[in-house]
Amino acid sequence: MIKITNLEKFYRTEEVETVALNKLNLEINTGEFVAIMGPSGCGKSTLLNILGLLDDPDGGSYLFNGTEVAHFNERKRADLRKHNIGFVFQSFNLIDELTVFENVELPLIYTGVSTAERKTRVEEVLTKMQIMHRRNHYPQQLSGGQQQRVAIARAVVNKPKLILADEPTGNLDSSNGNEVMELLTDLNEQGTTIIMVTHSEHDARYSHRIVRLLDGHTVMENIMM
Amino acid sequence: MFKNYLKIAWRNLLNSKGFSFINIAGLAIGMTAAMLIGIWIQHELSFDRFHKQIKDLYIVYNKSIFDGELHCWPSTPPALGPVLKQEYPDIKYSARITYVDKHLFDYNGKKLEAEGFDAEENFLKMFTFPLIAGNMATALSSPYKIVITEDFAKKMFGTTENVVGKIIKFDNQYNLTISGVLQKLPSNTRFQTDYITPWLFYRVQYNGDDQNWGNNSYRTYVQLNSGANLKKVNAKIINTTIKHSNGNEDNQIFLHPFGDYYLYNTFKNGVPSGGRADVVKLFTFIAGFILLIACINFMNLSTARSEKRAKEVGIRKSIGALKLSLVGQFLIESVIVSFIAGVIALILTRITLPYFNELVSLDLSLPLLKPSFILAWLVFVLATGLLAGCYPALYLSSFKPVQVLKGTFVSVNAVVTPRKLLVITQFTFAVVMIVSTIVIRKQIQYAQDRDSGYNKNNLIYTYFNGEIHKNQNLIKQDLINSGVAEAVSITSGSFVSSSANSWGLNWVGKPEGAKIVFDQMATQGDFAKVLNVKVVKGRDIDPQLYPTDSTACLLNESAAKIINAKNPIGQIIDKDFIKWHVVGVIKDFIWGSPYDPIQPMLVMGPAQKWSNVVNIRLKANQPLSAAMPKIEAIFKKYNPAFPFTPLFVDKDYEVKFSEQQRTAKLAGTFALLTIIISCLGLFGLAAYMAASRTKEIGVRKVLGASVLNITALLSKDFLKLVIAAIIIASPIAWYAMQNWLQKYTYRIEIEWWIFAISGIGAIMIALVTVCFQSVKAAIANPVKSLRSE
Ligand SMILES: Nc1ncnc2c1ncn2[C@@H]1O[C@H](COP(=O)(O)OP(=O)(O)OP(=O)(O)O)[C@@H](O)[C@H]1O
Ligand SMILES: [Mg+2]
């Protein structure tokens, strides 16, 4: 599904140039559950942002389902994103002014799904995430675990082929964290490809494969199964 | 999607009530000002443009060269109109009218004074003033007819029904038959009148001389055949007056479109050069600027609070929203805000319109139910929303999700460059307005303090009507004998408004061919005595003491200088076929504009029979309440049919300043509005800044900073902006006011302290606004703000 070759990303500030990704090569197949680990600042988030087309690389190639997308323009990227990719963030990133239901509904609005169908699909996924009873609450009224479940619901409501999760359990205690990991595992078993950045060896064990980054370069891959 | 936007917008408004209040209040005030000015501009632009044939209507102008300059003015000789119509087939109709005059009407003992003019028959065919009763074609066709307005009919008869055919008495002398009732005149026409009498009636009153080419006291209007070419017509008619007067007159003529007459009423060297149009432009500019300043508040506050929305932008983008759809979303939000503000502005406009009407001396109304008004309002709301929203929309929608979704995004400072520029713009305008207000007020004060040259107090006057002319000597005698009056003088015009001038004076030694314009008045004697003006040389005109004074004249000092600086007394001045001998020189006094230099003046004695005004110098030290009934009784005795209307010179002198006073009031109002709106914005920005720096303030306080230190730290940034605004505003204000003052020959110098005062004022106001927030932040308990981390 994903193939990147010699991917590069630099951050230039006035004094220094940081190499965030240094000729990185990585291949991820459909249906995989991959964990990305590494010390702080090694480029994990940078990689995830590029994979999610939120950011563009400075060099190298990025094939998504066989299409070169490294230099897609804004419109094409947005289009690819809304149909194929779901995001889960460490800090949940729900819109405070929208209720649980409305937050989850948002991606469907942007893909132009009809009101009636939106309702069924949002309710379906909220039920699956066991958060249906909170559908009319605002994010501030929910616990961290609940918020993250809403965020996952929003990420999957469009049935994306790929979910990118950046430290999804980073702000959660262990029991809530485990619940989130179970959810991701379920989704993966139903066929969604998942790429997850994590600092936790425990969480990484849920994945099929661990990619370890060091200074923007792969150093090692552990196959879990 | 749209519903989703509305939801978010509405919840955002409710969640931050303080900011919403500032945004909406600022916009509403700005929009109110813009709407008031808009209604006024609409009035000005539509002035006399509603006539159906307006495209073909023209007013005839004279032009001639005086003192080396080409002058144009719209009063013409009476013989001109019919000749134009006769000789030039391009001209379909012509109509002469007289100046508006006041007369007494009497219907079965019910008396009313009313103002009106005489007009030729075609007047009603050319201009769109529909009759609600009567036959337009014949309404002005014979001398003893009169067309009255709806309002006049109601006042006189209490109704407009069955009024046609009734006979009313004019000046206690003529019986006129009402031949038509005019529909209520709109306020945007220059023909404000209570009635119109036929031109033929004018001929009856003044013995039929309407064939001369020298008396430029009439307006001539023409209607061209549609399709006629103005340039060609003007080329043909240019020398009509010169030709028909056999060269006795030298005024050329031309047609000026009547639709432009109101707005473009000033000519410079023969070319229309604005006039009221300039005022309209200035006001449009000011309205636009006040609105812009209100929009700037919206821009600043929306972008200052951007991190609140940044996360939302990041999320929407990561889900697949395009920048464009986000721009749309934010624009919809600003349009919603502007809609709410627009509704409030409608209410405010409704409430403030009477005050505004007073300010502009008009009777404007809010046509709430007129579709064109509603449409204009909607467009206005939309435009305001887009203007206010475009910058925030572009700014907010360009956040990159990668930056804002890390959860650490904080905009570091409330005062970043674009916002700085916007605040500077606001205060620049505010300072310009403050300086302007001060300069205008100083200028008025300056002219008011100017010595008028005579004593304005205890001087009253009244215009001739009815029997006054016949009994003028008896009236004068009685007034003196009764002990109320110190002196009485009959003159050709009032002392407060310059009403006549002429270049037809000749004297020995006058440069050959020079056209030197003199102000002219005529008196039956006691001119200087009544006026209390100093006689510098010689004596006053006094026909009782000196029988030869019939042809005596007075000069003012300026005139004496022109004629013969050394010894003007005894000089002969040739004017209107009479040889006037100079008996005295009086001190210059202000007759015309107090802003202009005093013109040379000739005051002619009793041989010039222009008597129109009785001027009465009251004895000082007697209460007015005791004097007035005595005076009235004397007038009643000799002129019983007419009401006595006394006028006061000191009060009427003030009218000379009314236009400038209005300008000052308007400038002051706009300055105040600008300051209020700008300060609202500053207040919001300061609040935001204080909030976003609570942690920093806490740390500084823990490290030992005092409340004063912190207040200064927080206020400093804003003060810099205001100071920058003062620096930018000063030259702009100087230039603008220097320009405005050019109109006045007698004017002030713009002094540096005006800028100093305006600057200090602006700084003080800004400081108070900002300090409120800064002090609040500075005295907050640091432990609290740090724990919130
Ligand atoms: N916007 C930026 N400007 C400059 N440098 C940046 C920027 N974003 C990231 N970097 C740098 O790029 C490198 C990689 O950053 P990245 O956020 O990908 O690390 P990470 O592996 O996700 O770290 P962490 O585990 O702490 O989240 C770091 O050295 C970081 O300092
Ligand atoms: Mg990271």
Short mmCIF file of N, CA and C in Angstrom, two decimals, chain B residues 141-271:
data_model
loop_
_atom_site.label_atom_id
_atom_site.label_comp_id
_atom_site.label_asym_id
_atom_site.label_seq_id
_atom_site.Cartn_x
_atom_site.Cartn_y
_atom_site.Cartn_z
N SER B 141 -51.78 80.35 -16.60
CA SER B 141 -51.90 80.97 -17.92
C SER B 141 -52.40 82.41 -17.90
N SER B 142 -52.96 82.88 -16.78
CA SER B 142 -53.37 84.29 -16.75
C SER B 142 -53.00 84.88 -15.40
N PRO B 143 -52.94 86.23 -15.32
CA PRO B 143 -52.28 86.88 -14.18
C PRO B 143 -52.82 86.53 -12.80
N TYR B 144 -54.14 86.52 -12.62
CA TYR B 144 -54.64 86.45 -11.24
C TYR B 144 -54.94 85.03 -10.79
N LYS B 145 -53.98 84.16 -11.01
CA LYS B 145 -54.13 82.77 -10.59
C LYS B 145 -53.03 82.43 -9.60
N ILE B 146 -53.22 81.37 -8.88
CA ILE B 146 -52.16 80.92 -7.98
C ILE B 146 -52.27 79.40 -7.78
N VAL B 147 -51.11 78.75 -7.79
CA VAL B 147 -51.06 77.31 -7.50
C VAL B 147 -50.46 77.18 -6.10
N ILE B 148 -51.14 76.46 -5.22
CA ILE B 148 -50.59 76.34 -3.86
C ILE B 148 -50.23 74.89 -3.57
N THR B 149 -49.37 74.68 -2.59
CA THR B 149 -48.99 73.30 -2.25
C THR B 149 -50.02 72.70 -1.31
N GLU B 150 -49.97 71.37 -1.24
CA GLU B 150 -50.83 70.62 -0.32
C GLU B 150 -50.71 71.18 1.10
N ASP B 151 -49.45 71.38 1.52
CA ASP B 151 -49.23 71.85 2.89
C ASP B 151 -49.87 73.22 3.13
N PHE B 152 -49.72 74.10 2.15
CA PHE B 152 -50.26 75.44 2.30
C PHE B 152 -51.78 75.38 2.33
N ALA B 153 -52.34 74.52 1.48
CA ALA B 153 -53.80 74.38 1.45
C ALA B 153 -54.30 73.91 2.81
N LYS B 154 -53.60 72.95 3.39
CA LYS B 154 -54.04 72.44 4.69
C LYS B 154 -53.97 73.52 5.74
N LYS B 155 -52.90 74.32 5.67
CA LYS B 155 -52.73 75.38 6.67
C LYS B 155 -53.84 76.43 6.52
N MET B 156 -54.13 76.76 5.28
CA MET B 156 -55.07 77.85 5.04
C MET B 156 -56.51 77.40 5.19
N PHE B 157 -56.81 76.22 4.62
CA PHE B 157 -58.22 75.78 4.56
C PHE B 157 -58.49 74.57 5.43
N GLY B 158 -57.43 73.97 5.98
CA GLY B 158 -57.61 72.76 6.77
C GLY B 158 -57.87 71.54 5.91
N THR B 159 -57.89 71.71 4.60
CA THR B 159 -58.17 70.58 3.71
C THR B 159 -57.59 70.87 2.32
N THR B 160 -57.51 69.82 1.50
CA THR B 160 -57.11 70.06 0.11
C THR B 160 -58.29 69.85 -0.83
N GLU B 161 -59.43 69.51 -0.23
CA GLU B 161 -60.63 69.27 -1.02
C GLU B 161 -61.29 70.60 -1.44
N ASN B 162 -61.78 70.63 -2.65
CA ASN B 162 -62.53 71.80 -3.14
C ASN B 162 -61.84 73.13 -2.91
N VAL B 163 -60.55 73.12 -3.07
CA VAL B 163 -59.79 74.34 -2.85
C VAL B 163 -59.72 75.15 -4.14
N VAL B 164 -59.66 74.41 -5.26
CA VAL B 164 -59.54 75.07 -6.56
C VAL B 164 -60.77 75.94 -6.81
N GLY B 165 -60.51 77.17 -7.23
CA GLY B 165 -61.62 78.09 -7.47
C GLY B 165 -61.79 79.10 -6.36
N LYS B 166 -61.26 78.77 -5.18
CA LYS B 166 -61.37 79.73 -4.07
C LYS B 166 -60.50 80.94 -4.37
N ILE B 167 -60.89 82.05 -3.79
CA ILE B 167 -60.14 83.29 -4.05
C ILE B 167 -59.46 83.74 -2.77
N ILE B 168 -58.13 83.98 -2.86
CA ILE B 168 -57.43 84.51 -1.68
C ILE B 168 -56.80 85.86 -2.02
N LYS B 169 -56.62 86.65 -0.97
CA LYS B 169 -56.11 87.99 -1.16
C LYS B 169 -54.59 87.98 -0.97
N PHE B 170 -53.89 88.61 -1.90
CA PHE B 170 -52.44 88.62 -1.91
C PHE B 170 -51.97 89.99 -1.46
N ASP B 171 -51.19 90.04 -0.39
CA ASP B 171 -50.66 91.29 0.14
C ASP B 171 -51.75 92.35 0.31
N ASN B 172 -52.92 91.91 0.68
CA ASN B 172 -54.01 92.82 0.96
C ASN B 172 -54.41 93.67 -0.25
N GLN B 173 -54.04 93.19 -1.45
CA GLN B 173 -54.19 94.04 -2.61
C GLN B 173 -54.82 93.35 -3.82
N TYR B 174 -54.32 92.11 -4.13
CA TYR B 174 -54.81 91.42 -5.32
C TYR B 174 -55.65 90.22 -4.93
N ASN B 175 -56.71 89.98 -5.68
CA ASN B 175 -57.48 88.75 -5.48
C ASN B 175 -57.00 87.69 -6.46
N LEU B 176 -56.51 86.58 -5.92
CA LEU B 176 -56.00 85.52 -6.79
C LEU B 176 -56.89 84.29 -6.66
N THR B 177 -57.17 83.65 -7.81
CA THR B 177 -57.99 82.46 -7.81
C THR B 177 -57.09 81.23 -7.79
N ILE B 178 -57.37 80.33 -6.87
CA ILE B 178 -56.54 79.12 -6.80
C ILE B 178 -56.84 78.24 -8.00
N SER B 179 -55.81 77.94 -8.78
CA SER B 179 -56.01 77.20 -10.02
C SER B 179 -55.45 75.78 -9.94
N GLY B 180 -54.78 75.45 -8.84
CA GLY B 180 -54.24 74.10 -8.72
C GLY B 180 -53.64 73.87 -7.36
N VAL B 181 -53.56 72.59 -6.99
CA VAL B 181 -52.90 72.22 -5.72
C VAL B 181 -51.76 71.26 -6.05
N LEU B 182 -50.57 71.66 -5.64
CA LEU B 182 -49.39 70.84 -5.91
C LEU B 182 -49.28 69.73 -4.89
N GLN B 183 -48.96 68.56 -5.38
CA GLN B 183 -48.68 67.44 -4.49
C GLN B 183 -47.50 67.84 -3.61
N LYS B 184 -47.51 67.35 -2.37
CA LYS B 184 -46.44 67.70 -1.40
C LYS B 184 -45.06 67.61 -2.06
N LEU B 185 -44.30 68.68 -1.98
CA LEU B 185 -43.00 68.70 -2.64
C LEU B 185 -42.02 67.79 -1.90
N PRO B 186 -41.21 67.05 -2.64
CA PRO B 186 -40.19 66.25 -1.97
C PRO B 186 -39.13 67.17 -1.37
N SER B 187 -38.38 66.65 -0.39
CA SER B 187 -37.38 67.52 0.26
C SER B 187 -36.15 67.70 -0.63
N ASN B 188 -36.02 66.80 -1.64
CA ASN B 188 -34.82 66.91 -2.46
C ASN B 188 -35.05 67.70 -3.75
N THR B 189 -35.72 68.84 -3.60
CA THR B 189 -35.80 69.74 -4.75
C THR B 189 -35.45 71.14 -4.28
N ARG B 190 -34.88 71.92 -5.20
CA ARG B 190 -34.51 73.26 -4.81
C ARG B 190 -35.70 74.22 -4.85
N PHE B 191 -36.80 73.79 -5.49
CA PHE B 191 -37.97 74.66 -5.57
C PHE B 191 -38.84 74.51 -4.32
N GLN B 192 -38.26 74.80 -3.16
CA GLN B 192 -39.04 74.72 -1.94
C GLN B 192 -39.93 75.96 -1.89
N THR B 193 -41.22 75.74 -1.88
CA THR B 193 -42.13 76.88 -1.99
C THR B 193 -43.48 76.53 -1.38
N ASP B 194 -44.23 77.56 -1.04
CA ASP B 194 -45.60 77.33 -0.57
C ASP B 194 -46.59 77.50 -1.71
N TYR B 195 -46.18 78.29 -2.70
CA TYR B 195 -47.11 78.56 -3.80
C TYR B 195 -46.32 79.00 -5.04
N ILE B 196 -46.96 78.97 -6.20
CA ILE B 196 -46.37 79.53 -7.42
C ILE B 196 -47.42 80.47 -8.03
N THR B 197 -47.00 81.67 -8.36
CA THR B 197 -47.91 82.59 -9.05
C THR B 197 -47.43 82.74 -10.49
N PRO B 198 -48.33 83.13 -11.43
CA PRO B 198 -47.92 83.22 -12.84
C PRO B 198 -46.94 84.37 -13.06
N TRP B 199 -46.09 84.21 -14.02
CA TRP B 199 -45.17 85.28 -14.43
C TRP B 199 -45.96 86.54 -14.82
N LEU B 200 -47.13 86.29 -15.40
CA LEU B 200 -47.97 87.41 -15.82
C LEU B 200 -48.39 88.26 -14.62
N PHE B 201 -48.57 87.62 -13.49
CA PHE B 201 -48.93 88.34 -12.28
C PHE B 201 -47.76 89.22 -11.83
N TYR B 202 -46.57 88.69 -12.00
CA TYR B 202 -45.37 89.45 -11.68
C TYR B 202 -45.33 90.72 -12.54
N ARG B 203 -45.71 90.56 -13.81
CA ARG B 203 -45.72 91.72 -14.71
C ARG B 203 -46.73 92.76 -14.26
N VAL B 204 -47.89 92.27 -13.79
CA VAL B 204 -48.91 93.20 -13.30
C VAL B 204 -48.36 93.98 -12.12
N GLN B 205 -47.72 93.27 -11.19
CA GLN B 205 -47.23 93.92 -9.98
C GLN B 205 -46.18 94.98 -10.28
N TYR B 206 -45.30 94.67 -11.22
CA TYR B 206 -44.18 95.58 -11.46
C TYR B 206 -44.28 96.31 -12.80
N ASN B 207 -45.48 96.49 -13.24
CA ASN B 207 -45.74 97.31 -14.41
C ASN B 207 -45.09 96.82 -15.70
N GLY B 208 -45.04 95.51 -15.81
CA GLY B 208 -44.78 94.94 -17.12
C GLY B 208 -43.40 94.97 -17.70
N ASP B 209 -42.39 95.47 -17.01
CA ASP B 209 -41.08 95.48 -17.67
C ASP B 209 -40.37 94.16 -17.50
N ASP B 210 -40.63 93.26 -18.45
CA ASP B 210 -39.84 92.04 -18.39
C ASP B 210 -39.06 91.87 -19.69
N GLN B 211 -38.72 92.97 -20.29
CA GLN B 211 -38.03 92.91 -21.58
C GLN B 211 -36.61 93.46 -21.53
N ASN B 212 -36.08 93.72 -20.33
CA ASN B 212 -34.75 94.33 -20.33
C ASN B 212 -33.63 93.30 -20.27
N TRP B 213 -32.43 93.72 -20.66
CA TRP B 213 -31.28 92.82 -20.75
C TRP B 213 -30.24 93.09 -19.67
N GLY B 214 -30.52 94.06 -18.80
CA GLY B 214 -29.49 94.46 -17.85
C GLY B 214 -29.73 93.96 -16.43
N ASN B 215 -30.99 93.61 -16.12
CA ASN B 215 -31.29 93.24 -14.75
C ASN B 215 -31.17 91.72 -14.56
N ASN B 216 -30.01 91.30 -14.10
CA ASN B 216 -29.77 89.85 -13.96
C ASN B 216 -30.31 89.34 -12.64
N SER B 217 -31.63 89.24 -12.55
CA SER B 217 -32.23 88.85 -11.28
C SER B 217 -33.19 87.68 -11.43
N TYR B 218 -33.13 86.97 -12.50
CA TYR B 218 -34.11 85.92 -12.76
C TYR B 218 -33.39 84.63 -13.14
N ARG B 219 -34.06 83.54 -12.87
CA ARG B 219 -33.53 82.27 -13.33
C ARG B 219 -34.25 81.93 -14.64
N THR B 220 -33.49 81.42 -15.59
CA THR B 220 -34.10 80.98 -16.84
C THR B 220 -33.81 79.49 -17.00
N TYR B 221 -34.86 78.70 -17.16
CA TYR B 221 -34.70 77.26 -17.39
C TYR B 221 -35.14 76.95 -18.81
N VAL B 222 -34.46 76.00 -19.45
CA VAL B 222 -34.93 75.59 -20.77
C VAL B 222 -34.97 74.07 -20.85
N GLN B 223 -35.81 73.59 -21.74
CA GLN B 223 -35.82 72.16 -22.04
C GLN B 223 -35.48 72.01 -23.51
N LEU B 224 -34.44 71.21 -23.77
CA LEU B 224 -34.05 70.98 -25.17
C LEU B 224 -34.90 69.84 -25.74
N ASN B 225 -35.01 69.82 -27.06
CA ASN B 225 -35.61 68.64 -27.70
C ASN B 225 -34.72 67.47 -27.39
N SER B 226 -35.33 66.29 -27.09
CA SER B 226 -34.45 65.18 -26.72
C SER B 226 -33.60 64.84 -27.93
N GLY B 227 -32.35 64.57 -27.67
CA GLY B 227 -31.42 64.30 -28.76
C GLY B 227 -30.62 65.52 -29.18
N ALA B 228 -30.99 66.71 -28.70
CA ALA B 228 -30.21 67.90 -29.06
C ALA B 228 -28.82 67.81 -28.44
N ASN B 229 -27.86 68.39 -29.14
CA ASN B 229 -26.48 68.32 -28.68
C ASN B 229 -26.13 69.59 -27.90
N LEU B 230 -25.82 69.38 -26.61
CA LEU B 230 -25.59 70.52 -25.72
C LEU B 230 -24.48 71.43 -26.23
N LYS B 231 -23.39 70.79 -26.69
CA LYS B 231 -22.23 71.59 -27.12
C LYS B 231 -22.63 72.50 -28.28
N LYS B 232 -23.35 71.93 -29.22
CA LYS B 232 -23.74 72.72 -30.39
C LYS B 232 -24.69 73.84 -30.00
N VAL B 233 -25.66 73.51 -29.11
CA VAL B 233 -26.60 74.54 -28.68
C VAL B 233 -25.84 75.66 -27.99
N ASN B 234 -24.92 75.27 -27.07
CA ASN B 234 -24.16 76.29 -26.34
C ASN B 234 -23.35 77.19 -27.29
N ALA B 235 -22.84 76.58 -28.35
CA ALA B 235 -22.06 77.37 -29.30
C ALA B 235 -22.95 78.38 -30.01
N LYS B 236 -24.21 77.98 -30.27
CA LYS B 236 -25.11 78.87 -30.99
C LYS B 236 -25.59 80.01 -30.12
N ILE B 237 -25.90 79.73 -28.86
CA ILE B 237 -26.58 80.76 -28.05
C ILE B 237 -25.63 81.69 -27.33
N ILE B 238 -24.35 81.43 -27.38
CA ILE B 238 -23.39 82.10 -26.49
C ILE B 238 -23.52 83.62 -26.45
N ASN B 239 -23.81 84.25 -27.60
CA ASN B 239 -23.80 85.72 -27.63
C ASN B 239 -25.19 86.35 -27.65
N THR B 240 -26.22 85.60 -27.26
CA THR B 240 -27.59 86.11 -27.35
C THR B 240 -27.77 87.45 -26.64
N THR B 241 -27.30 87.53 -25.39
CA THR B 241 -27.49 88.76 -24.62
C THR B 241 -26.75 89.93 -25.26
N ILE B 242 -25.51 89.66 -25.66
CA ILE B 242 -24.69 90.73 -26.25
C ILE B 242 -25.35 91.27 -27.51
N LYS B 243 -25.85 90.35 -28.34
CA LYS B 243 -26.45 90.74 -29.61
C LYS B 243 -27.71 91.58 -29.39
N HIS B 244 -28.60 91.08 -28.51
CA HIS B 244 -29.88 91.76 -28.34
C HIS B 244 -29.79 93.04 -27.54
N SER B 245 -28.76 93.17 -26.72
CA SER B 245 -28.63 94.41 -25.95
C SER B 245 -27.79 95.42 -26.74
N ASN B 246 -27.54 95.10 -27.99
CA ASN B 246 -26.73 95.97 -28.86
C ASN B 246 -25.38 96.29 -28.23
N GLY B 247 -24.83 95.30 -27.52
CA GLY B 247 -23.49 95.49 -26.95
C GLY B 247 -23.48 96.25 -25.64
N ASN B 248 -24.67 96.67 -25.15
CA ASN B 248 -24.67 97.33 -23.84
C ASN B 248 -24.30 96.37 -22.72
N GLU B 249 -24.67 95.12 -22.93
CA GLU B 249 -24.31 94.10 -21.94
C GLU B 249 -23.23 93.22 -22.54
N ASP B 250 -22.35 92.68 -21.67
CA ASP B 250 -21.29 91.84 -22.24
C ASP B 250 -21.24 90.44 -21.65
N ASN B 251 -22.36 90.00 -21.05
CA ASN B 251 -22.36 88.63 -20.50
C ASN B 251 -22.63 87.61 -21.59
N GLN B 252 -21.76 86.61 -21.65
CA GLN B 252 -22.07 85.48 -22.52
C GLN B 252 -22.95 84.51 -21.75
N ILE B 253 -23.63 83.62 -22.46
CA ILE B 253 -24.49 82.68 -21.73
C ILE B 253 -24.18 81.25 -22.15
N PHE B 254 -24.53 80.31 -21.28
CA PHE B 254 -24.43 78.89 -21.63
C PHE B 254 -25.42 78.09 -20.80
N LEU B 255 -25.71 76.87 -21.24
CA LEU B 255 -26.65 76.01 -20.53
C LEU B 255 -25.87 75.02 -19.66
N HIS B 256 -26.34 74.85 -18.43
CA HIS B 256 -25.72 73.88 -17.51
C HIS B 256 -26.80 72.85 -17.20
N PRO B 257 -26.48 71.55 -17.31
CA PRO B 257 -27.52 70.53 -17.06
C PRO B 257 -28.14 70.73 -15.67
N PHE B 258 -29.46 70.73 -15.62
CA PHE B 258 -30.12 71.00 -14.37
C PHE B 258 -29.86 69.89 -13.35
N GLY B 259 -29.70 68.65 -13.85
CA GLY B 259 -29.42 67.53 -12.96
C GLY B 259 -28.10 67.70 -12.21
N ASP B 260 -27.18 68.45 -12.80
CA ASP B 260 -25.88 68.67 -12.15
C ASP B 260 -25.85 69.94 -11.33
N TYR B 261 -26.91 70.73 -11.46
CA TYR B 261 -26.90 72.07 -10.89
C TYR B 261 -26.68 72.05 -9.39
N TYR B 262 -27.26 71.04 -8.72
CA TYR B 262 -27.17 71.00 -7.27
C TYR B 262 -25.76 70.59 -6.82
N LEU B 263 -25.26 69.52 -7.40
CA LEU B 263 -23.98 69.00 -6.93
C LEU B 263 -22.78 69.75 -7.49
N TYR B 264 -22.88 70.18 -8.73
CA TYR B 264 -21.75 70.88 -9.35
C TYR B 264 -22.11 72.34 -9.54
N ASN B 265 -22.13 73.04 -8.42
CA ASN B 265 -22.63 74.40 -8.47
C ASN B 265 -21.51 75.43 -8.38
N THR B 266 -20.27 74.96 -8.45
CA THR B 266 -19.16 75.89 -8.39
C THR B 266 -18.39 75.83 -9.70
N PHE B 267 -18.06 77.00 -10.21
CA PHE B 267 -17.32 77.04 -11.47
C PHE B 267 -15.97 77.68 -11.25
N LYS B 268 -14.95 77.09 -11.83
CA LYS B 268 -13.64 77.74 -11.79
C LYS B 268 -13.23 77.97 -13.22
N ASN B 269 -13.05 79.22 -13.56
CA ASN B 269 -12.70 79.59 -14.92
C ASN B 269 -13.59 78.95 -15.97
N GLY B 270 -14.88 78.93 -15.67
CA GLY B 270 -15.83 78.46 -16.66
C GLY B 270 -16.07 76.97 -16.67
N VAL B 271 -15.36 76.24 -15.81
CA VAL B 271 -15.52 74.78 -15.80
C VAL B 271 -16.13 74.38 -14.45
#
